Coordinates of N, CA and C in Angstrom, one line a residue:
M1 N -2.2 52.8 71.3 CA -1.0 52.1 70.9 C -1.2 50.6 71.2
K2 N -1.0 49.8 70.2 CA -1.3 48.3 70.4 C -0.2 47.6 71.0
R3 N 1.1 47.9 70.8 CA 2.3 47.3 71.3 C 2.3 45.8 71.1
P4 N 2.2 45.4 69.8 CA 2.2 43.9 69.5 C 3.5 43.2 69.8
F5 N 4.6 44.0 69.8 CA 5.9 43.4 70.0 C 6.1 42.9 71.4
I6 N 5.3 43.5 72.3 CA 5.3 43.0 73.7 C 4.7 41.6 73.8
F7 N 3.7 41.4 73.0 CA 3.1 40.0 72.9 C 4.1 39.0 72.5
L8 N 4.9 39.3 71.5 CA 6.0 38.4 71.0 C 7.0 38.1 72.1
Q9 N 7.4 39.2 72.8 CA 8.4 39.0 73.9 C 7.8 38.1 75.0
I10 N 6.6 38.4 75.4 CA 6.0 37.6 76.5 C 5.9 36.1 76.1
I11 N 5.4 35.8 74.9 CA 5.2 34.4 74.5 C 6.6 33.8 74.4
N12 N 7.6 34.5 73.9 CA 8.9 34.0 73.7 C 9.5 33.6 75.1
E13 N 9.3 34.5 76.1 CA 9.8 34.2 77.5 C 9.0 33.0 78.1
L14 N 7.7 33.0 77.9 CA 6.9 31.9 78.5 C 7.4 30.6 77.9
Y15 N 7.7 30.6 76.6 CA 8.1 29.3 75.9 C 9.4 28.9 76.4
K16 N 10.3 29.8 76.8 CA 11.6 29.4 77.4 C 11.4 28.6 78.7
I17 N 10.4 29.0 79.4 CA 10.1 28.4 80.7 C 9.3 27.1 80.6
N18 N 8.4 27.1 79.6 CA 7.5 25.9 79.4 C 7.3 25.7 78.0
K19 N 7.8 24.6 77.4 CA 7.7 24.3 76.0 C 6.3 23.9 75.6
N20 N 5.5 23.6 76.6 CA 4.1 23.1 76.3 C 3.1 24.2 76.3
I21 N 3.4 25.3 75.6 CA 2.4 26.4 75.5 C 2.0 26.5 74.0
K22 N 0.8 27.1 73.9 CA 0.3 27.4 72.5 C -0.3 28.8 72.6
A23 N 0.1 29.6 71.7 CA -0.4 31.0 71.7 C -1.1 31.2 70.4
V24 N -2.1 32.1 70.5 CA -3.0 32.4 69.3 C -3.0 33.9 69.2
W25 N -2.8 34.4 68.0 CA -2.8 35.8 67.6 C -4.1 36.0 66.9
I26 N -5.0 36.8 67.5 CA -6.3 37.2 66.8 C -6.2 38.6 66.4
G27 N -6.4 38.8 65.1 CA -6.4 40.2 64.6 C -5.4 40.3 63.4
D28 N -5.6 41.4 62.7 CA -4.8 41.8 61.6 C -4.1 43.1 62.0
G29 N -3.6 43.7 61.0 CA -3.0 45.0 61.2 C -1.7 45.2 60.3
F30 N -1.3 46.4 60.2 CA -0.2 46.6 59.3 C 1.2 46.0 59.8
L31 N 1.3 45.7 61.0 CA 2.5 45.1 61.6 C 2.5 43.6 61.6
K32 N 1.4 42.9 61.2 CA 1.3 41.5 61.4 C 2.4 40.8 60.6
N33 N 2.6 41.1 59.3 CA 3.6 40.5 58.5 C 5.0 40.6 59.1
E34 N 5.3 41.8 59.7 CA 6.6 42.0 60.4 C 6.7 41.1 61.6
L35 N 5.6 41.0 62.3 CA 5.6 40.2 63.5 C 5.9 38.7 63.2
I36 N 5.2 38.2 62.1 CA 5.4 36.9 61.6 C 6.9 36.6 61.2
K37 N 7.5 37.6 60.6 CA 8.9 37.5 60.2 C 9.8 37.4 61.4
I38 N 9.5 38.2 62.4 CA 10.3 38.2 63.6 C 10.1 36.8 64.3
N39 N 8.9 36.4 64.3 CA 8.6 35.1 65.0 C 9.3 33.9 64.3
K40 N 9.5 34.0 63.0 CA 10.2 32.9 62.3 C 11.6 32.8 62.9
R41 N 12.2 33.9 63.3 CA 13.5 33.9 63.9 C 13.5 33.4 65.3
I42 N 12.6 33.8 66.1 CA 12.6 33.4 67.6 C 11.8 32.1 67.8
Q43 N 11.0 31.7 66.8 CA 10.2 30.4 66.8 C 9.4 30.2 68.0
A44 N 8.6 31.2 68.4 CA 7.6 31.1 69.5 C 6.4 30.4 68.9
P45 N 5.7 29.5 69.7 CA 4.6 28.7 69.1 C 3.3 29.6 69.0
I46 N 3.2 30.4 68.0 CA 2.1 31.3 67.8 C 1.3 30.8 66.5
K47 N 0.0 30.7 66.7 CA -0.9 30.4 65.5 C -1.5 31.8 65.2
W48 N -1.3 32.2 63.9 CA -1.7 33.5 63.5 C -3.1 33.4 62.8
L49 N -4.1 33.7 63.5 CA -5.5 33.5 63.0 C -5.9 34.7 62.2
G50 N -5.5 35.9 62.4 CA -5.9 37.0 61.7 C -7.3 37.5 62.2
H51 N -8.0 38.1 61.4 CA -9.3 38.7 61.8 C -10.3 37.5 62.1
C52 N -11.0 37.6 63.2 CA -12.1 36.7 63.6 C -13.3 37.4 63.9
N53 N -14.5 36.8 63.6 CA -15.7 37.4 64.0 C -15.9 37.3 65.5
H54 N -17.0 37.9 66.0 CA -17.3 38.0 67.4 C -17.4 36.6 68.0
E55 N -18.1 35.7 67.4 CA -18.3 34.3 67.9 C -17.0 33.6 67.9
E56 N -16.1 33.7 66.9 CA -14.8 33.0 66.9 C -13.9 33.6 68.1
V57 N -13.9 34.9 68.3 CA -13.1 35.5 69.4 C -13.6 34.9 70.7
K58 N -14.9 34.9 70.9 CA -15.6 34.4 72.1 C -15.1 33.0 72.4
K59 N -15.1 32.1 71.3 CA -14.8 30.7 71.5 C -13.3 30.6 71.9
H60 N -12.4 31.4 71.4 CA -11.0 31.3 71.8 C -10.8 31.8 73.2
L61 N -11.5 32.8 73.6 CA -11.4 33.4 74.9 C -11.9 32.4 76.0
E62 N -13.0 31.7 75.6 CA -13.6 30.8 76.6 C -12.7 29.6 76.9
I63 N -11.8 29.2 76.0 CA -11.0 28.0 76.2 C -9.5 28.4 76.6
S64 N -9.3 29.7 76.6 CA -7.9 30.1 77.0 C -7.6 30.1 78.5
N65 N -6.4 29.9 78.8 CA -5.9 29.9 80.2 C -5.4 31.3 80.6
L66 N -5.0 32.0 79.6 CA -4.4 33.3 79.8 C -4.7 34.2 78.6
T67 N -5.0 35.4 78.8 CA -5.3 36.3 77.7 C -4.3 37.5 77.9
L68 N -3.6 37.8 76.8 CA -2.6 38.9 76.8 C -3.2 40.1 76.0
L69 N -3.5 41.2 76.7 CA -4.0 42.3 76.0 C -2.9 43.4 76.2
T70 N -2.1 43.6 75.2 CA -0.9 44.4 75.3 C -1.1 45.9 74.9
S71 N -2.3 46.2 74.4 CA -2.5 47.6 74.0 C -2.8 48.5 75.2
E72 N -2.5 49.7 75.1 CA -2.8 50.7 76.2 C -4.3 50.9 76.3
F73 N -5.0 50.8 75.3 CA -6.5 51.1 75.3 C -7.2 50.3 74.3
E74 N -8.3 49.7 74.7 CA -9.2 48.9 73.8 C -10.6 49.2 74.0
V75 N -11.4 49.2 72.9 CA -12.8 49.4 73.0 C -13.5 48.1 72.7
F76 N -14.3 47.6 73.7 CA -15.0 46.3 73.5 C -16.5 46.6 73.2

């Protein structure tokens, strides 16, 4: 279970505390459009990248300060 709505909730709460955050969503999925619609209402600062290759993911992880992995299980 990926639990992407938890990601939205966390970013939304972090943004309430600190307006100087930037979040990036890496990946696609059948819920992505629904998440974008919800995000338009809550206006959390999320950049929706969609699918990225291995090197692009690595680049984003290397420069991040925090990584949220909200799924119960992932295979790397």
